[in-house]
One Martini backbone bead per residue (centre of mass of N, CA, C, O) as a GRO file, in nm:
protein
  340
    1MET     BB    1   8.156  10.215  13.236
    2ALA     BB    2   8.398  10.147  13.407
    3LEU     BB    3   8.607  10.119  13.161
    4LEU     BB    4   8.640  10.383  13.142
    5VAL     BB    5   8.920  10.588  13.173
    6SER     BB    6   8.751  10.849  13.268
    7SER     BB    7   8.608  10.696  13.529
    8TRP     BB    8   8.925  10.586  13.688
    9SER     BB    9   9.204  10.772  13.641
   10ASN     BB   10   9.176  10.972  13.857
   11GLY     BB   11   9.473  10.959  14.065
   12VAL     BB   12   9.629  10.746  13.969
   13LYS     BB   13   9.980  10.608  14.027
   14SER     BB   14   9.933  10.358  13.826
   15VAL     BB   15   9.954  10.124  13.589
   16PRO     BB   16   9.784   9.882  13.478
   17LYS     BB   17   9.854   9.563  13.368
   18ASP     BB   18   9.635   9.600  13.117
   19TYR     BB   19   9.823   9.876  13.017
   20VAL     BB   20  10.080   9.741  12.974
   21MET     BB   21  10.320   9.745  12.758
   22PRO     BB   22  10.522   9.593  12.596
   23PRO     BB   23  10.820   9.699  12.514
   24GLU     BB   24  10.776   9.656  12.185
   25ARG     BB   25  10.485   9.851  12.236
   26ARG     BB   26  10.613  10.120  12.277
   27ALA     BB   27  10.738  10.438  12.208
   28GLY     BB   28  10.980  10.526  12.358
   29ASP     BB   29  11.155  10.778  12.279
   30PHE     BB   30  11.176  11.079  12.254
   31VAL     BB   31  10.997  11.305  12.030
   32THR     BB   32  11.030  11.541  11.824
   33VAL     BB   33  10.925  11.810  11.666
   34CYS     BB   34  10.840  11.867  11.337
   35LYS     BB   35  10.932  12.136  11.102
   36GLU     BB   36  10.864  11.994  10.802
   37ILE     BB   37  10.571  12.000  10.815
   38PRO     BB   38  10.338  12.118  10.646
   39VAL     BB   39  10.198  12.457  10.616
   40ILE     BB   40   9.872  12.554  10.490
   41ASP     BB   41   9.759  12.826  10.322
   42LEU     BB   42   9.419  12.878  10.185
   43GLN     BB   43   9.467  13.205  10.094
   44ASN     BB   44   9.650  13.147   9.895
   45ASP     BB   45   9.754  13.077   9.610
   46ARG     BB   46   9.636  12.827   9.432
   47SER     BB   47   9.886  12.716   9.291
   48GLU     BB   48  10.064  12.701   9.539
   49ILE     BB   49   9.877  12.511   9.707
   50VAL     BB   50   9.872  12.265   9.517
   51GLN     BB   51  10.181  12.210   9.523
   52LYS     BB   52  10.194  12.173   9.833
   53ILE     BB   53  10.005  11.949   9.872
   54LEU     BB   54  10.134  11.739   9.677
   55LYS     BB   55  10.408  11.735   9.813
   56ALA     BB   56  10.300  11.638  10.091
   57CYS     BB   57  10.160  11.376   9.983
   58GLN     BB   58  10.438  11.249   9.871
   59GLU     BB   59  10.628  11.286  10.137
   60PHE     BB   60  10.391  11.252  10.404
   61GLY     BB   61  10.071  11.205  10.393
   62LEU     BB   62  10.081  11.516  10.515
   63PHE     BB   63   9.908  11.819  10.676
   64GLN     BB   64   9.851  12.175  10.746
   65VAL     BB   65   9.574  12.385  10.800
   66ILE     BB   66   9.494  12.725  10.731
   67ASN     BB   67   9.239  12.918  10.647
   68HIS     BB   68   8.977  12.704  10.603
   69GLY     BB   69   8.670  12.816  10.730
   70VAL     BB   70   8.691  12.722  11.028
   71SER     BB   71   8.630  12.871  11.295
   72ASP     BB   72   8.782  12.950  11.593
   73LYS     BB   73   8.526  12.940  11.761
   74MET     BB   74   8.416  12.658  11.664
   75MET     BB   75   8.667  12.506  11.765
   76GLU     BB   76   8.660  12.588  12.065
   77ASN     BB   77   8.380  12.487  12.122
   78MET     BB   78   8.439  12.176  12.065
   79MET     BB   79   8.649  12.144  12.292
   80ALA     BB   80   8.447  12.213  12.514
   81LEU     BB   81   8.231  12.014  12.464
   82TYR     BB   82   8.418  11.758  12.503
   83ASP     BB   83   8.495  11.814  12.787
   84GLU     BB   84   8.218  11.791  12.897
   85PHE     BB   85   8.134  11.521  12.799
   86PHE     BB   86   8.379  11.364  12.963
   87ASN     BB   87   8.245  11.476  13.242
   88LEU     BB   88   8.023  11.330  13.260
   89SER     BB   89   7.817  11.131  13.390
   90VAL     BB   90   7.750  10.796  13.374
   91GLU     BB   91   7.435  10.850  13.318
   92ASP     BB   92   7.467  11.053  13.073
   93LYS     BB   93   7.633  10.822  12.895
   94LEU     BB   94   7.458  10.548  12.862
   95GLY     BB   95   7.304  10.587  12.578
   96VAL     BB   96   7.611  10.545  12.410
   97TYR     BB   97   7.720  10.291  12.541
   98SER     BB   98   7.964  10.045  12.475
   99GLU     BB   99   8.187   9.741  12.460
  100LYS     BB  100   8.161   9.838  12.140
  101PRO     BB  101   8.177   9.920  11.819
  102CYS     BB  102   7.932  10.063  11.623
  103LYS     BB  103   7.750  10.205  11.367
  104GLY     BB  104   7.668  10.408  11.545
  105CYS     BB  105   7.642  10.579  11.839
  106THR     BB  106   7.958  10.551  12.027
  107LEU     BB  107   8.076  10.452  12.336
  108TYR     BB  108   8.425  10.376  12.396
  109THR     BB  109   8.720  10.157  12.462
  110SER     BB  110   9.011  10.164  12.331
  111GLY     BB  111   8.962   9.966  12.077
  112LEU     BB  112   8.768   9.734  11.913
  113GLU     BB  113   8.772   9.506  12.172
  114TYR     BB  114   8.808   9.483  12.500
  115ALA     BB  115   8.766   9.159  12.541
  116LYS     BB  116   9.004   9.067  12.329
  117GLU     BB  117   9.228   9.205  12.475
  118ASP     BB  118   9.547   9.204  12.623
  119VAL     BB  119   9.567   9.515  12.583
  120HIS     BB  120   9.516   9.857  12.657
  121TYR     BB  121   9.408  10.160  12.581
  122TRP     BB  122   9.439  10.516  12.667
  123LYS     BB  123   9.099  10.539  12.597
  124ASP     BB  124   8.843  10.714  12.455
  125THR     BB  125   8.529  10.700  12.239
  126LEU     BB  126   8.343  10.898  12.013
  127LYS     BB  127   8.124  10.757  11.755
  128HIS     BB  128   7.976  10.901  11.439
  129PRO     BB  129   7.777  10.984  11.217
  130CYS     BB  130   7.693  11.283  10.980
  131HIS     BB  131   7.593  11.179  10.682
  132PRO     BB  132   7.323  11.293  10.714
  133ILE     BB  133   7.209  11.473  10.961
  134ASP     BB  134   6.908  11.407  10.986
  135LYS     BB  135   6.965  11.096  11.020
  136HIS     BB  136   7.196  11.107  11.268
  137SER     BB  137   7.126  11.295  11.513
  138PRO     BB  138   6.923  11.135  11.690
  139SER     BB  139   7.185  10.951  11.795
  140TRP     BB  140   7.304  11.155  11.951
  141PRO     BB  141   7.370  11.312  12.218
  142GLU     BB  142   7.206  11.484  12.466
  143LYS     BB  143   7.464  11.534  12.612
  144PRO     BB  144   7.506  11.824  12.575
  145ALA     BB  145   7.239  12.033  12.475
  146ARG     BB  146   7.405  12.153  12.231
  147TYR     BB  147   7.543  11.914  12.058
  148LYS     BB  148   7.357  11.912  11.787
  149GLU     BB  149   7.406  12.201  11.700
  150GLU     BB  150   7.699  12.224  11.688
  151VAL     BB  151   7.795  11.984  11.536
  152GLY     BB  152   7.609  12.051  11.285
  153ARG     BB  153   7.800  12.297  11.198
  154TYR     BB  154   8.070  12.151  11.180
  155VAL     BB  155   7.997  11.951  10.968
  156VAL     BB  156   7.957  12.158  10.732
  157GLU     BB  157   8.238  12.293  10.750
  158VAL     BB  158   8.419  12.038  10.712
  159ARG     BB  159   8.309  11.950  10.447
  160LYS     BB  160   8.380  12.190  10.276
  161MET     BB  161   8.684  12.164  10.331
  162GLY     BB  162   8.727  11.877  10.230
  163PHE     BB  163   8.626  11.923   9.912
  164LYS     BB  164   8.840  12.141   9.878
  165ILE     BB  165   9.095  11.963   9.908
  166LEU     BB  166   9.030  11.745   9.711
  167ASP     BB  167   9.027  11.932   9.464
  168LEU     BB  168   9.320  12.023   9.497
  169ILE     BB  169   9.436  11.727   9.460
  170ALA     BB  170   9.303  11.688   9.178
  171GLU     BB  171   9.461  11.919   9.039
  172GLY     BB  172   9.749  11.815   9.091
  173LEU     BB  173   9.674  11.534   8.916
  174GLY     BB  174   9.482  11.605   8.672
  175LEU     BB  175   9.189  11.611   8.783
  176ASN     BB  176   8.863  11.639   8.821
  177GLU     BB  177   8.636  11.810   8.959
  178GLY     BB  178   8.500  11.585   9.188
  179TYR     BB  179   8.647  11.300   9.176
  180PHE     BB  180   8.608  11.219   9.506
  181ASN     BB  181   8.287  11.207   9.561
  182GLY     BB  182   8.228  10.904   9.509
  183VAL     BB  183   8.443  10.833   9.772
  184SER     BB  184   8.262  11.048   9.988
  185GLN     BB  185   7.989  10.958  10.143
  186GLU     BB  186   8.140  10.921  10.423
  187HIS     BB  187   8.077  11.085  10.738
  188THR     BB  188   8.290  11.066  11.035
  189MET     BB  189   8.324  11.072  11.383
  190ALA     BB  190   8.610  11.091  11.619
  191ILE     BB  191   8.643  11.120  11.988
  192ASN     BB  192   8.939  11.148  12.153
  193ARG     BB  193   9.036  11.038  12.503
  194TYR     BB  194   9.322  11.135  12.680
  195PRO     BB  195   9.415  11.080  12.972
  196PRO     BB  196   9.606  11.084  13.230
  197CYS     BB  197   9.922  10.924  13.275
  198PRO     BB  198  10.145  10.811  13.524
  199ASP     BB  199  10.292  10.633  13.267
  200PRO     BB  200  10.371  10.698  12.939
  201SER     BB  201  10.594  10.468  12.886
  202LEU     BB  202  10.386  10.210  12.931
  203ALA     BB  203  10.162  10.327  12.733
  204MET     BB  204   9.885  10.391  12.512
  205GLY     BB  205   9.663  10.560  12.299
  206ILE     BB  206   9.772  10.454  11.993
  207ALA     BB  207   9.887  10.287  11.764
  208GLY     BB  208  10.009  10.215  11.468
  209HIS     BB  209   9.837  10.335  11.181
  210ASN     BB  210   9.614  10.302  10.896
  211ASP     BB  211   9.375  10.451  10.720
  212PRO     BB  212   9.096  10.317  10.541
  213ASN     BB  213   9.028  10.567  10.400
  214LEU     BB  214   9.077  10.846  10.238
  215ILE     BB  215   9.034  11.103  10.441
  216THR     BB  216   9.175  11.312  10.724
  217PHE     BB  217   9.061  11.514  11.003
  218LEU     BB  218   9.244  11.694  11.282
  219GLN     BB  219   9.173  11.798  11.592
  220GLN     BB  220   9.396  11.957  11.825
  221ASP     BB  221   9.529  12.051  12.151
  222ARG     BB  222   9.774  11.853  12.182
  223TYR     BB  223  10.024  11.674  12.214
  224GLY     BB  224  10.057  11.314  12.033
  225LEU     BB  225  10.118  11.321  11.752
  226GLN     BB  226  10.246  11.076  11.514
  227VAL     BB  227  10.471  11.001  11.247
  228HIS     BB  228  10.601  10.779  10.977
  229LYS     BB  229  10.933  10.831  10.862
  230ASP     BB  230  11.209  10.704  10.745
  231GLY     BB  231  11.206  10.506  11.012
  232LYS     BB  232  11.066  10.741  11.192
  233TRP     BB  233  10.940  10.933  11.433
  234MET     BB  234  10.714  11.212  11.426
  235GLY     BB  235  10.614  11.520  11.547
  236VAL     BB  236  10.291  11.701  11.568
  237GLU     BB  237  10.214  12.022  11.575
  238PRO     BB  238   9.982  12.205  11.777
  239ILE     BB  239   9.818  12.399  11.609
  240PRO     BB  240   9.600  12.654  11.634
  241ASN     BB  241   9.327  12.607  11.439
  242ALA     BB  242   9.404  12.344  11.296
  243PHE     BB  243   9.443  12.098  11.038
  244VAL     BB  244   9.498  11.761  11.007
  245VAL     BB  245   9.615  11.595  10.715
  246ASN     BB  246   9.530  11.255  10.623
  247LEU     BB  247   9.600  10.965  10.456
  248GLY     BB  248   9.456  10.691  10.299
  249TYR     BB  249   9.424  10.398  10.135
  250GLN     BB  250   9.231  10.501   9.893
  251ILE     BB  251   9.413  10.721   9.771
  252HIS     BB  252   9.653  10.544   9.714
  253ALA     BB  253   9.498  10.372   9.514
  254ILE     BB  254   9.376  10.578   9.315
  255THR     BB  255   9.674  10.716   9.251
  256ASN     BB  256   9.885  10.458   9.215
  257GLY     BB  257  10.087  10.563   9.450
  258LYS     BB  258  10.156  10.871   9.458
  259LEU     BB  259  10.012  10.874   9.733
  260LYS     BB  260  10.059  10.876  10.069
  261VAL     BB  261  10.039  10.667  10.328
  262VAL     BB  262  10.002  10.723  10.703
  263GLU     BB  263  10.161  10.655  10.969
  264HIS     BB  264  10.019  10.650  11.312
  265ARG     BB  265   9.995  10.804  11.658
  266GLY     BB  266   9.922  10.796  12.010
  267LEU     BB  267   9.998  10.984  12.291
  268LEU     BB  268  10.088  11.049  12.626
  269ASN     BB  269  10.035  11.218  12.949
  270SER     BB  270  10.045  11.332  13.302
  271THR     BB  271   9.864  11.608  13.327
  272THR     BB  272   9.676  11.592  13.074
  273SER     BB  273   9.419  11.604  12.867
  274ARG     BB  274   9.347  11.467  12.534
  275THR     BB  275   9.215  11.600  12.240
  276SER     BB  276   9.059  11.439  11.932
  277ILE     BB  277   8.917  11.554  11.631
  278VAL     BB  278   8.776  11.320  11.399
  279THR     BB  279   8.745  11.318  11.031
  280PHE     BB  280   8.592  11.089  10.789
  281PHE     BB  281   8.648  11.021  10.458
  282GLY     BB  282   8.448  10.779  10.265
  283PRO     BB  283   8.335  10.511  10.173
  284ASN     BB  284   8.045  10.316  10.179
  285PRO     BB  285   8.020   9.990  10.313
  286GLU     BB  286   7.688   9.971  10.227
  287LEU     BB  287   7.801  10.028   9.933
  288PRO     BB  288   7.882   9.945   9.580
  289THR     BB  289   8.215  10.019   9.590
  290VAL     BB  290   8.455  10.102   9.361
  291VAL     BB  291   8.817  10.056   9.366
  292GLU     BB  292   9.044  10.237   9.161
  293PRO     BB  293   9.247  10.349   8.958
  294ALA     BB  294   9.320  10.610   8.783
  295LYS     BB  295   9.342  10.628   8.438
  296GLU     BB  296   9.520  10.894   8.439
  297LEU     BB  297   9.752  10.736   8.642
  298VAL     BB  298   9.806  10.520   8.398
  299THR     BB  299  10.124  10.414   8.284
  300PRO     BB  300  10.385  10.295   8.149
  301SER     BB  301  10.576  10.429   8.382
  302ASN     BB  302  10.278  10.369   8.562
  303PRO     BB  303  10.161  10.109   8.640
  304GLN     BB  304   9.921   9.921   8.768
  305MET     BB  305   9.894   9.828   9.111
  306PHE     BB  306   9.576   9.791   9.127
  307LYS     BB  307   9.287   9.638   9.165
  308ALA     BB  308   8.975   9.603   9.154
  309TYR     BB  309   8.751   9.690   9.445
  310GLN     BB  310   8.553   9.639   9.731
  311TYR     BB  311   8.526   9.811   9.997
  312ASN     BB  312   8.376   9.604  10.194
  313GLU     BB  313   8.605   9.396  10.148
  314PHE     BB  314   8.842   9.578  10.265
  315ILE     BB  315   8.714   9.616  10.554
  316ALA     BB  316   8.703   9.322  10.642
  317ASN     BB  317   8.996   9.272  10.615
  318TYR     BB  318   9.106   9.499  10.801
  319LEU     BB  319   8.973   9.402  11.046
  320ALA     BB  320   9.090   9.124  11.062
  321LEU     BB  321   9.378   9.243  11.113
  322ALA     BB  322   9.315   9.386  11.371
  323TYR     BB  323   9.217   9.143  11.540
  324ASN     BB  324   9.497   8.956  11.474
  325CYS     BB  325   9.643   9.182  11.585
  326ARG     BB  326   9.863   9.353  11.766
  327PRO     BB  327   9.937   9.600  11.910
  328GLY     BB  328  10.149   9.783  11.666
  329SER     BB  329   9.970   9.634  11.411
  330LEU     BB  330   9.664   9.665  11.329
  331ASN     BB  331   9.682   9.634  10.973
  332GLY     BB  332   9.913   9.584  10.819
  333SER     BB  333   9.850   9.490  10.468
  334ALA     BB  334   9.551   9.585  10.318
  335LEU     BB  335   9.655   9.600  10.007
  336ASP     BB  336   9.779   9.321   9.912
  337PRO     BB  337   9.528   9.165   9.774
  338TYR     BB  338   9.529   9.429   9.530
  339ARG     BB  339   9.781   9.358   9.409
  340LEU     BB  340   9.978   9.332   9.080
   0.00000   0.00000   0.00000
């Protein structure tokens, strides 16, 4: 437990040497918030929403949504819950702590496996599966006492929102309603806590990476998320009670390259903790799920880019790249083995 950044970093005056990134792996110059990233109101006209989402997915691989159906109060309660969780005593968090991420509910620090890293990320993460709730909630933290009840309600609402957005994407592509349901069996949450850092220019929250799953929904409370586009990093504005929606490798493959997978990273600040509540939708790696381009999107002018592959094989390849690459290029080109 002493490894958790949140357990030892309060009041430190300098960045420990094993958290100091080499110059080439630091965030670099200050990046301004990009005002071009689309913010889409899900209560607007449906045809307008569909076109805006499709354009955002093609240009950015990312957008933000408001009026999405998850109440402001619920989102505020979740941020308060996780602020309380990360401030619990060491003893109260021992039940879910591990030296590295596991399949179940796990509280861990830095990246994939602390002991194997040459330099560490300035973050702690609580990660656990969410669906079905009855199956997974017994493994969730016992404290705060309201954890299972509040997170259970949140999971239901985010799941509704997620499938709604996937259907809007499918509609924009000319695919049937529910097209992505078969590759959205797994629903996992990762709550990242980035404590204040005495010198954010030396350390990193998380380096640039692409998500391995289908689609990701992120709730953030403060600035720190950046995306890479056209050779440069751009900041994503933390809009109150909005969700950031970013696309992962699987939707890029299924849409035959029509939709963009977005590289993103997390930065630090010197004054306050930053929390991101991240929900991942994607195939279940424990099931024999085949991923391949939608036949409707393969045409003579847009020939098939990827062969069919097993998702569990992809994940094994992704993790191998992540373990073998230094932070800063976490997962290389994970789809390369499946290109035609």
